[in-house]
Amino acid sequence: MSAEVWTWIIVLATFALYLGIGYWARVQETAGFYVAGRGVPPVANGAATAADWMSAASFISMAGLISFLGYDGAVYLMGWTGGYVLLALLLAPYLRKYGKYTVPEFVGDRYYSNVARVVAVIAAIFVSFTYAVPQLRGVGIVLSRYLGVDVATGVWAAVIVTAFIAVIGGMKGITWTQVAQYTVLIIAYLITGIALSNFLTGNPIPQLAFTFSDFAVRLSQLQVELGLKEYVAPFQNLNLLNVFLITLTLMVGTAGLPHVIIRFYTVPKASDARWSAGWALLFIALLYTTAPAVAVFSKYNLLNTLANKTVEEVQGIDWVQKWSKTGLLKLEDKNGDGKYQITAAKDTNEITIDRDIIVLSTPEVAKLSPIVVGLVAAGGLAAALSTAAGLLIVMASAISHDLYTRIINPQASEATKLTIARVVILLVTVLAAPFGINPPAFIAQLVAFAFGLAASTFFPAILLGIFDRRMNTQGAVAGMLVGLVFTATYIVGTNYLGWPRFLFGISPEGIGTVGMLLNFLVAYLVSRATPPPPAEIQKLVDEIRVPKGAGAAAEH
Amino acid sequence: MSALEAYWKENLSLIRNLLIIWALASYVLGILLAEPLNAIRVFGGPPLGFWIAQQGSIYVFVILIFYYASRMAALDRKYGFED
């Protein structure tokens, strides 16, 4: 059977699986809808968090991105993993102990202020929306690349599957489909990673081949010979300051992203939240330590196979034909010498490689069966669908729980609350679709903003809410506003208004760290100049600091 | 000092120590000292600074979280704060 037939079979089978799990996990009460009834075992929550976290971009584009950045690609590898240490040590167990439904809810209650609650609601929706749009689009792109389905049809397929699971099963349905989606995506990624590693290095474990072979050094030398940048040398694309600040912004932003935080509300106990963060990072690390190996092996193989080879030789390779057709690989013998040269200068370069090829071409390069091609497509879809679902429930719960139940109609009956929750998540999912089909051009840059915003608003507000008993509403709100306004101004100014990077040349991707520091500083100064929070809030802080049940802590 | 204060103090010092290791692995060895460390190659593999930034630091992060979870489980027991 051809790769396309296999892809249809595997994609439809996995969609049916997700819908089946969604139906099995349907819920009838708000605790089930918002936090999966707090009955998710730590290991399962770890897998769900890993799927929630790893997006279409992590699965399809990250290894390619790293292969073009060399050492500097470490900003993503460290930045998108190191935040889990902050989450496990500083946030997750305490937020689980607090035991409510959403992130804005903690901010609003801890700072005894509906102003703080509404600021957090707006930030949560904004952060999640900018992140959700590329996920829906990712589904459309994978389906169009592999199956020739129109992108719009692909996006609607994603919307229908996600809406079905989310409306009937809420967080419980999303959680258990994410567990299945993690399984699909990690199997797909590891199969191709292992096959590629075995095919090119003779060692089937990518991490070991990366650590004990000299492929990275050979790639580095090959790149230098071809006039490209040295692969293993630091700071070739980003300077030291930016590598440092982007990594830190991504780490802190990860810990502050609401869709990641709320996953830890679903485990039974506060102590489970700590273990679950460990499992989540272990599951994420399986992909994140394979990606740099795939990046090195695949890039070396591509350059070695294509550069300075004759036109006849190259055109005879079957995967070259295939990827040229998709436009992801462009070959043009500009100087007519019968060979393809790769050069750093654009006008003489004859080989243009789209970074997505690094992952997408691996099944063909390693001569794997057509089944694996279908599996890679299903893996990319699983990564996109799982992340989209996690983001959609954050947006929906911010509206239905934080705005409706907590502010507009606190007296609503359980049945009304649940109906509102279902209707809102359906509306949010459907309304996001047009943006997935035709994403506004600024959305891609806004994803960097999502991390900067999470780092400069949520992270300090939540951290201080737990670790600084004296932090009050004035300090927290002032800190969040200063962090938000500063970070937003710098990102918008340098991206859209043509401002120079006036602050030490800091990239907009790394400015969130500065916003975070300003937030901490302003929050501290303002809180010390204003009255302390009420006694019951200080008691609440003491209670969330210990895992043991409600109220008991203060007696010790 | 109450049990809660003693528990919290021990927790804070554990967090501080683990975050020092977290920062050493990523920011100091993986970034600030990446260039000099790249002069070293272990087992014929890639240069050390590059390897730490793209591989080793991630292993350290995973170990740190599991270590923290197990130490906190012991601390919860010691003070009778288990959930």
XYZ file of C-alpha atoms in Angstrom:
639
model
C 0.000 0.000 0.000
C 1.149 3.528 -0.684
C 2.150 6.012 1.992
C -0.983 8.039 1.295
C -3.310 5.098 1.930
C -1.475 4.277 5.152
C -1.690 7.912 6.200
C -5.463 7.951 5.664
C -5.849 4.730 7.658
C -3.688 5.848 10.578
C -5.059 9.388 10.733
C -8.687 8.216 10.659
C -7.950 5.475 13.214
C -6.357 7.930 15.642
C -9.213 10.441 15.201
C -11.692 7.637 15.951
C -9.656 6.715 19.026
C -9.714 10.297 20.321
C -13.462 10.596 19.755
C -14.026 7.246 21.480
C -12.001 8.308 24.518
C -13.839 11.631 24.543
C -17.185 9.841 24.601
C -16.044 7.438 27.350
C -14.825 10.373 29.471
C -18.016 12.473 29.300
C -18.799 14.395 32.490
C -21.910 15.586 34.339
C -20.511 17.985 36.976
C -18.374 21.150 36.956
C -15.450 19.613 38.910
C -15.223 16.945 36.202
C -15.516 19.582 33.500
C -12.856 21.965 34.829
C -10.335 19.750 36.642
C -11.199 16.173 35.555
C -12.649 15.567 39.057
C -9.067 15.754 40.413
C -8.746 12.044 39.740
C -5.882 11.929 37.223
C -2.928 9.767 38.391
C 0.427 11.655 38.395
C 1.986 9.588 35.588
C -1.068 10.007 33.328
C -1.115 13.729 34.075
C 2.575 13.818 33.167
C 1.802 12.325 29.747
C -1.171 14.662 29.272
C 0.992 17.658 30.238
C 3.682 16.581 27.782
C 1.117 16.425 24.942
C -0.477 19.674 26.119
C 2.941 21.324 26.082
C 4.476 19.954 22.882
C 2.865 21.781 20.006
C 2.761 21.238 16.282
C 5.896 23.402 16.148
C 7.780 21.229 18.676
C 6.977 18.109 16.706
C 7.420 19.285 13.122
C 9.679 22.330 13.179
C 11.890 22.314 16.272
C 14.591 19.883 15.121
C 14.765 21.805 11.838
C 14.991 25.127 13.650
C 17.860 23.797 15.770
C 19.643 22.389 12.719
C 19.738 25.882 11.227
C 20.729 27.630 14.474
C 23.396 25.153 15.644
C 24.433 25.727 19.260
C 22.112 28.734 19.559
C 19.124 26.379 19.122
C 19.759 25.544 22.773
C 17.578 28.530 23.716
C 14.564 26.399 22.762
C 15.893 23.114 24.156
C 16.722 24.549 27.585
C 14.055 27.246 27.518
C 11.161 24.866 26.881
C 12.291 22.284 29.473
C 13.933 24.216 32.330
C 10.653 25.957 33.187
C 9.318 22.688 34.603
C 11.874 22.913 37.409
C 10.421 26.311 38.341
C 6.914 24.914 38.025
C 7.619 21.903 40.270
C 9.565 23.790 42.940
C 7.769 27.112 43.015
C 4.192 26.870 41.732
C 2.457 23.560 40.974
C 2.105 21.936 44.447
C 0.841 25.161 46.044
C -1.682 25.919 43.326
C -2.939 22.329 43.563
C -3.274 22.713 47.329
C -5.320 25.862 46.812
C -7.647 23.577 44.902
C -9.758 25.756 42.654
C -10.377 25.635 38.908
C -8.383 28.310 37.058
C -5.296 30.530 37.187
C -7.208 33.864 37.197
C -9.173 32.423 40.130
C -6.021 32.094 42.245
C -4.883 35.589 41.299
C -8.321 37.065 42.023
C -8.768 35.264 45.374
C -5.214 35.665 46.678
C -5.280 39.368 45.909
C -8.924 39.682 47.076
C -9.693 41.811 44.052
C -11.908 41.488 41.002
C -9.642 43.986 39.232
C -6.760 41.515 39.569
C -9.134 38.726 38.474
C -10.178 40.552 35.309
C -6.573 41.505 34.436
C -5.660 37.825 34.780
C -8.672 36.749 32.686
C -7.668 39.060 29.842
C -4.028 37.960 29.994
C -5.028 34.264 30.057
C -7.278 34.641 27.017
C -4.728 36.678 25.086
C -1.826 34.303 25.811
C -3.871 31.197 24.983
C -5.441 32.640 21.853
C -2.143 33.619 20.220
C -0.896 30.119 20.953
C -4.033 28.252 19.830
C -4.233 29.772 16.353
C -0.990 28.180 15.058
C -2.133 24.812 16.473
C -5.370 24.771 14.496
C -3.447 25.890 11.439
C -0.890 23.121 12.123
C -3.625 20.484 11.754
C -4.703 22.036 8.458
C -1.134 22.084 7.150
C -0.333 18.484 8.122
C -3.547 17.227 6.521
C -2.906 19.219 3.352
C 0.726 18.121 3.033
C 0.108 14.434 3.560
C -3.387 13.921 2.219
C -3.900 16.807 -0.173
C -6.854 18.008 1.923
C -7.593 21.721 1.679
C -6.184 23.651 4.714
C -9.617 25.049 5.640
C -11.136 21.548 5.662
C -8.274 20.372 7.855
C -8.833 23.190 10.341
C -12.560 22.388 10.528
C -11.740 18.712 11.099
C -9.580 19.787 14.062
C -12.354 22.036 15.372
C -14.997 19.311 15.183
C -12.878 16.663 16.930
C -11.715 19.081 19.631
C -15.159 20.600 20.197
C -16.787 17.166 20.549
C -14.278 16.036 23.189
C -14.243 19.357 25.044
C -18.010 19.924 25.105
C -19.008 16.506 26.409
C -15.907 15.701 28.472
C -14.351 19.043 29.445
C -10.979 18.691 31.143
C -11.557 14.965 31.767
C -12.088 14.227 28.078
C -9.182 16.470 27.107
C -6.874 14.843 29.669
C -7.424 11.256 28.569
C -7.264 12.062 24.848
C -4.010 13.927 25.573
C -2.624 10.755 27.145
C -3.456 8.886 23.911
C -2.081 11.748 21.820
C 1.185 11.735 23.751
C 1.526 8.018 23.060
C 0.968 8.516 19.324
C 3.301 11.487 18.993
C 6.185 10.035 21.001
C 6.036 6.679 19.180
C 6.118 8.481 15.835
C 8.994 10.741 16.878
C 11.092 7.994 18.441
C 10.605 5.511 15.600
C 11.921 8.003 13.070
C 14.650 9.244 15.414
C 15.844 5.719 16.175
C 15.719 4.639 12.508
C 17.590 7.720 11.334
C 20.215 7.350 14.050
C 20.683 3.672 13.281
C 20.811 4.286 9.515
C 23.368 7.096 9.656
C 25.480 6.290 12.741
C 24.910 2.587 13.350
C 23.747 3.355 16.894
C 19.971 3.039 17.401
C 19.718 5.291 20.477
C 19.767 8.921 19.209
C 20.907 10.336 22.575
C 23.845 7.926 22.769
C 24.786 8.444 19.126
C 24.682 12.207 19.698
C 26.839 11.950 22.825
C 29.409 9.356 21.728
C 29.815 9.982 17.984
C 31.650 12.847 16.290
C 28.736 13.682 13.954
C 28.222 17.139 15.445
C 31.888 17.965 14.892
C 31.816 16.550 11.357
C 28.718 18.612 10.587
C 30.462 21.666 12.021
C 33.519 21.090 9.786
C 31.367 20.406 6.725
C 29.471 23.662 7.301
C 32.738 25.600 7.598
C 34.036 24.025 4.353
C 30.847 25.086 2.601
C 31.196 28.639 3.931
C 28.347 28.291 6.449
C 28.515 28.950 10.201
C 30.284 26.622 12.607
C 27.569 24.334 14.055
C 28.861 23.670 17.570
C 30.239 27.171 18.262
C 28.081 29.359 20.540
C 26.629 32.776 19.663
C 26.784 32.572 15.843
C 23.179 33.743 15.363
C 22.363 35.293 18.744
C 24.783 37.055 21.073
C 25.453 35.841 24.608
C 23.075 38.334 26.227
C 20.205 37.283 23.973
C 20.864 33.549 24.365
C 20.764 34.095 28.130
C 17.633 36.265 28.181
C 15.623 34.307 25.602
C 16.331 31.071 27.485
C 15.259 32.642 30.772
C 12.130 34.223 29.276
C 11.064 30.905 27.757
C 11.676 29.065 31.049
C 9.818 31.561 33.213
C 7.111 31.924 30.572
C 6.625 28.149 30.480
C 6.092 28.098 34.236
C 3.603 30.958 33.938
C 1.489 29.666 31.046
C -2.062 28.992 32.293
C -2.659 25.901 30.131
C 0.399 24.237 31.660
C -0.417 25.283 35.235
C -4.029 24.040 35.185
C -2.901 20.533 34.235
C -1.582 20.234 37.798
C -5.038 21.034 39.216
C -6.192 17.613 37.999
C -4.058 15.348 40.212
C -5.510 14.032 43.511
C -3.021 15.620 45.943
C -0.525 18.495 46.261
C 2.357 16.028 46.625
C 1.201 14.346 43.385
C 1.712 17.675 41.604
C 5.459 17.497 42.377
C 5.843 13.946 41.049
C 3.626 14.701 38.088
C 5.858 17.620 37.042
C 8.778 15.171 37.062
C 6.905 12.719 34.841
C 5.833 15.539 32.525
C 9.404 16.704 32.038
C 10.685 13.142 31.589
C 8.099 12.561 28.843
C 8.952 15.917 27.243
C 12.686 15.190 27.509
C 12.247 12.012 25.448
C 11.434 14.247 22.490
C 13.618 17.197 23.465
C 16.801 15.128 23.755
C 16.035 13.281 20.496
C 15.456 16.515 18.541
C 19.067 17.848 18.676
C 20.315 14.416 17.544
C 17.855 14.336 14.635
C 18.921 17.902 13.805
C 22.602 16.957 13.536
C 22.155 13.641 11.704
C 19.561 14.911 9.270
C 21.404 18.142 8.440
C 24.697 16.307 7.932
C 23.011 13.789 5.688
C 21.254 16.468 3.636
C 24.390 18.564 3.112
C 26.497 15.496 2.418
C 24.008 14.116 -0.098
C 23.234 17.344 -1.941
C 26.106 19.819 -1.753
C 28.554 19.889 -4.667
C 26.991 16.819 -6.256
C 26.084 16.740 -9.942
C 22.555 17.611 -11.026
C 22.032 14.087 -12.415
C 23.164 12.418 -9.212
C 20.896 14.538 -7.007
C 17.835 14.339 -9.238
C 18.172 10.550 -9.164
C 17.363 10.427 -5.437
C 13.660 9.624 -4.973
C 13.059 11.767 -1.859
C 14.648 14.744 -3.635
C 11.958 14.459 -6.313
C 9.200 14.201 -3.731
C 10.273 17.146 -1.565
C 11.051 19.350 -4.577
C 7.434 18.943 -5.622
C 6.171 20.205 -2.240
C 8.354 23.317 -2.533
C 10.142 22.492 0.741
C 13.353 21.771 -1.165
C 14.464 24.114 -3.933
C 17.344 23.161 -6.226
C 18.567 25.432 -8.970
C 21.902 25.225 -10.805
C 22.268 29.022 -11.091
C 25.824 29.140 -12.465
C 25.186 26.266 -14.873
C 28.242 24.217 -13.862
C 26.211 21.008 -13.618
C 26.540 20.886 -9.815
C 24.504 22.160 -6.872
C 26.451 24.488 -4.548
C 25.287 25.633 -1.150
C 26.587 29.059 -0.118
C 25.925 31.614 2.585
C 25.084 34.322 0.032
C 21.504 34.217 -1.189
C 22.103 35.067 -4.859
C 24.655 32.285 -5.430
C 23.086 29.640 -3.164
C 21.623 26.785 -5.214
C 20.114 24.630 -2.461
C 17.272 26.023 -0.333
C 16.091 23.708 2.421
C 12.890 24.400 4.367
C 13.588 23.576 8.006
C 10.513 21.336 8.297
C 12.220 18.841 5.962
C 14.609 17.876 8.765
C 11.830 15.914 10.506
C 9.370 15.293 7.672
C 11.887 13.676 5.328
C 13.337 11.241 7.878
C 11.101 8.240 7.023
C 12.165 8.358 3.364
C 15.798 9.156 4.062
C 16.102 6.244 6.480
C 14.204 4.056 3.995
C 11.389 3.268 6.414
C 8.135 1.573 5.462
C 5.277 3.801 4.202
C 3.424 3.022 7.442
C 5.903 5.274 9.266
C 5.082 8.191 6.971
C 1.467 7.850 8.097
C 2.579 7.609 11.702
C 4.584 10.849 11.448
C 1.517 12.613 10.053
C -0.580 11.240 12.936
C 2.118 12.360 15.409
C 2.086 15.937 14.083
C -1.710 15.970 14.286
C -1.656 14.591 17.846
C 0.796 17.298 18.922
C -1.360 20.051 17.408
C -4.745 18.738 18.607
C -3.629 18.131 22.186
C -2.142 21.603 22.577
C -5.170 23.266 20.964
C -7.552 21.486 23.356
C -5.558 22.532 26.429
C -5.561 26.160 25.291
C -9.245 26.230 24.384
C -10.304 25.086 27.839
C -8.209 27.850 29.433
C -9.995 30.479 27.349
C -13.403 28.938 27.927
C -12.946 28.552 31.692
C -11.708 32.143 31.995
C -15.021 33.276 30.515
C -17.476 30.737 31.933
C -15.932 30.252 35.377
C -13.992 33.431 36.205
C -16.254 35.972 34.547
C -19.681 34.310 34.676
C -19.648 32.181 37.828
C -17.313 34.281 39.973
C -18.355 37.814 38.944
C -21.602 37.971 36.943
C -23.776 35.270 38.527
C -22.263 33.620 41.635
C -25.688 32.192 42.553
C -25.962 30.112 39.363
C -27.066 26.498 39.870
C -24.693 23.621 39.149
C -26.693 22.717 36.016
C -26.565 26.296 34.689
C -22.812 26.509 35.349
C -22.175 23.300 33.443
C -24.361 24.347 30.504
C -22.598 27.727 30.327
C -19.216 25.957 30.422
C -20.192 23.674 27.511
C -21.656 26.474 25.394
C -18.645 28.761 25.934
C -16.077 26.129 24.967
C -18.082 25.324 21.820
C -18.226 29.008 20.884
C -14.531 29.602 21.588
C -13.499 26.594 19.487
C -15.684 27.562 16.529
C -14.658 31.241 16.715
C -10.963 30.293 16.663
C -11.378 28.380 13.375
C -11.351 31.330 10.937
C -8.128 32.565 12.552
C -6.600 29.118 12.023
C -7.621 29.130 8.372
C -6.372 32.667 7.677
C -4.010 33.571 10.508
C -3.304 37.299 10.653
C 0.366 37.910 9.795
C 1.159 39.212 13.273
C 0.155 35.970 15.022
C 3.523 34.262 14.524
C 5.329 37.065 16.337
C 2.673 37.103 19.017
C 3.674 33.604 20.154
C 6.927 35.109 21.432
C 4.713 37.638 23.152
C 2.796 34.840 24.905
C 5.964 33.782 26.743
C 6.992 37.359 27.484
C 3.551 38.140 28.830
C 3.355 35.006 30.983
C 6.850 35.742 32.320
C 6.155 39.387 33.112
C 2.630 39.040 34.562
C 1.502 35.586 35.797
C 4.796 34.185 37.025
C 5.668 37.023 39.458
C 2.050 37.448 40.630
C 1.632 33.752 41.464
C 5.128 33.339 42.912
C 4.736 36.333 45.222
C 1.246 35.156 46.145
C 2.779 31.976 47.585
C 6.219 33.045 48.844
C 5.521 36.592 50.063
C 2.799 36.599 52.709
C 2.992 40.390 52.845
C 2.216 40.888 49.113
C -1.052 42.777 48.714
C -3.419 43.659 45.895
C -1.829 47.081 45.281
C 1.648 45.602 44.835
C 0.527 42.695 42.667
C -1.670 44.765 40.363
C 0.956 47.516 39.986
C 3.627 44.881 39.266
C 1.511 43.103 36.663
C 0.586 46.350 34.925
C 4.184 47.607 34.788
C 5.455 44.200 33.574
C 2.703 43.988 30.967
C 2.983 47.552 29.662
C 6.775 47.476 29.492
C 6.956 44.081 27.749
C 4.115 44.844 25.341
C 5.542 48.252 24.424
C 8.988 46.875 23.686
C 7.663 43.954 21.619
C 5.182 46.050 19.636
C 7.684 48.893 19.163
C 10.584 46.762 17.933
C 8.400 44.426 15.839
C 5.932 46.786 14.219
C 6.931 50.404 14.732
C 10.500 50.087 13.490
C 12.045 51.068 16.825
C 15.678 50.015 17.314
C 16.293 47.439 20.054
C 17.068 50.328 22.363
C 17.729 48.287 25.497
C 21.214 46.791 24.980
C 20.003 45.274 21.696
C 17.788 42.811 23.563
C 15.611 40.752 21.218
C 11.822 41.043 21.752
C 11.849 37.289 22.465
C 14.029 37.890 25.520
C 12.492 41.075 26.894
C 10.029 39.198 29.139
C 12.844 38.635 31.651
C 13.311 42.390 32.034
C 9.530 42.804 32.353
C 9.544 40.153 35.074
C 12.310 41.921 37.032
C 10.415 45.216 36.798
C 7.272 43.450 38.013
C 9.100 42.048 41.077
C 10.652 45.425 41.876
C 7.448 47.461 41.533
C 5.359 44.854 43.389
C 7.814 44.857 46.300
C 8.048 48.649 46.603
C 4.311 49.305 46.236
C 3.293 46.529 48.642
C 5.655 47.797 51.354
C 4.278 51.323 51.020
C 0.639 50.148 51.359
C -1.240 48.210 54.095
C -0.665 44.433 54.443
C -3.306 42.022 53.120
C -6.184 41.027 55.469
C -5.529 38.354 58.126
C -7.603 35.705 56.329
C -5.458 36.081 53.198
C -2.282 35.613 55.235
C -3.870 32.502 56.753
C -4.701 31.267 53.238
C -1.024 31.632 52.269
C 0.009 29.555 55.288
C -2.501 26.877 54.344
C -1.340 26.466 50.742
C 2.267 26.102 51.888
C 1.661 22.616 53.316
C 0.129 19.654 51.479
C -2.016 18.605 54.457
C -5.777 19.155 54.205
C -7.759 22.386 54.403
C -7.522 24.427 57.577
C -5.375 21.955 59.504
C -2.097 23.686 58.755
C -2.671 26.796 60.822
C -3.139 24.810 64.040
C 0.387 23.418 64.110
C 9.331 28.565 65.805
C 6.143 26.745 64.794
C 6.169 23.505 62.832
C 4.925 25.388 59.795
C 7.762 27.901 59.976
C 10.391 25.185 60.428
C 8.927 23.159 57.568
C 8.847 26.219 55.319
C 12.429 27.144 56.189
C 13.686 23.687 55.255
C 11.649 23.772 52.052
C 13.081 27.170 51.106
C 16.661 26.086 51.641
C 16.075 22.951 49.545
C 14.523 25.056 46.774
C 17.465 27.483 46.937
C 20.045 24.692 46.635
C 18.263 22.998 43.746
C 17.800 26.276 41.879
C 21.532 26.942 42.228
C 22.189 23.608 40.480
C 19.501 24.456 37.892
C 21.212 27.783 37.120
C 24.704 26.249 37.114
C 23.744 23.544 34.603
C 21.925 25.840 32.192
C 23.094 29.430 32.558
C 26.655 29.012 33.822
C 27.910 25.828 32.119
C 25.482 25.798 29.181
C 25.714 29.491 28.251
C 28.234 31.696 30.085
C 31.054 29.121 29.987
C 29.961 27.404 26.754
C 32.850 28.833 24.726
C 35.721 27.755 27.009
C 34.029 24.394 27.713
C 33.851 23.743 23.972
C 37.626 23.196 24.065
C 36.921 19.958 25.949
C 35.651 16.825 24.201
C 34.695 13.745 26.207
C 34.627 10.191 24.719
C 35.269 11.586 21.220
C 31.781 13.138 21.254
C 30.721 16.738 20.665
C 32.399 19.699 22.448
C 31.308 19.870 26.102
C 29.705 23.334 26.119
C 27.551 22.441 23.114
C 26.634 19.058 24.644
C 25.584 20.563 27.986
C 23.435 23.189 26.257
C 21.683 20.706 23.946
C 21.572 17.545 26.057
C 23.130 17.467 29.537
C 21.184 20.367 31.065
C 17.869 18.659 30.221
C 18.930 15.509 32.111
C 19.807 17.674 35.108
C 16.343 19.316 35.037
C 14.567 15.935 35.105
C 16.692 14.654 37.997
C 16.161 17.875 39.993
C 12.364 17.556 39.939
C 12.276 13.895 40.999
C 14.839 14.620 43.714
C 12.757 17.523 45.001
C 9.573 15.397 45.020
C 11.244 12.646 47.034
C 12.920 15.029 49.510
C 9.638 16.863 50.040
C 7.807 13.599 50.641
C 10.279 12.935 53.475
C 9.869 16.485 54.772
C 6.065 16.211 54.718
C 6.361 13.020 56.815
C 8.842 14.550 59.240
C 6.442 17.381 60.101
C 3.234 15.370 59.706
C 2.061 17.508 56.788
C 1.329 14.669 54.342
C -1.801 15.000 52.255
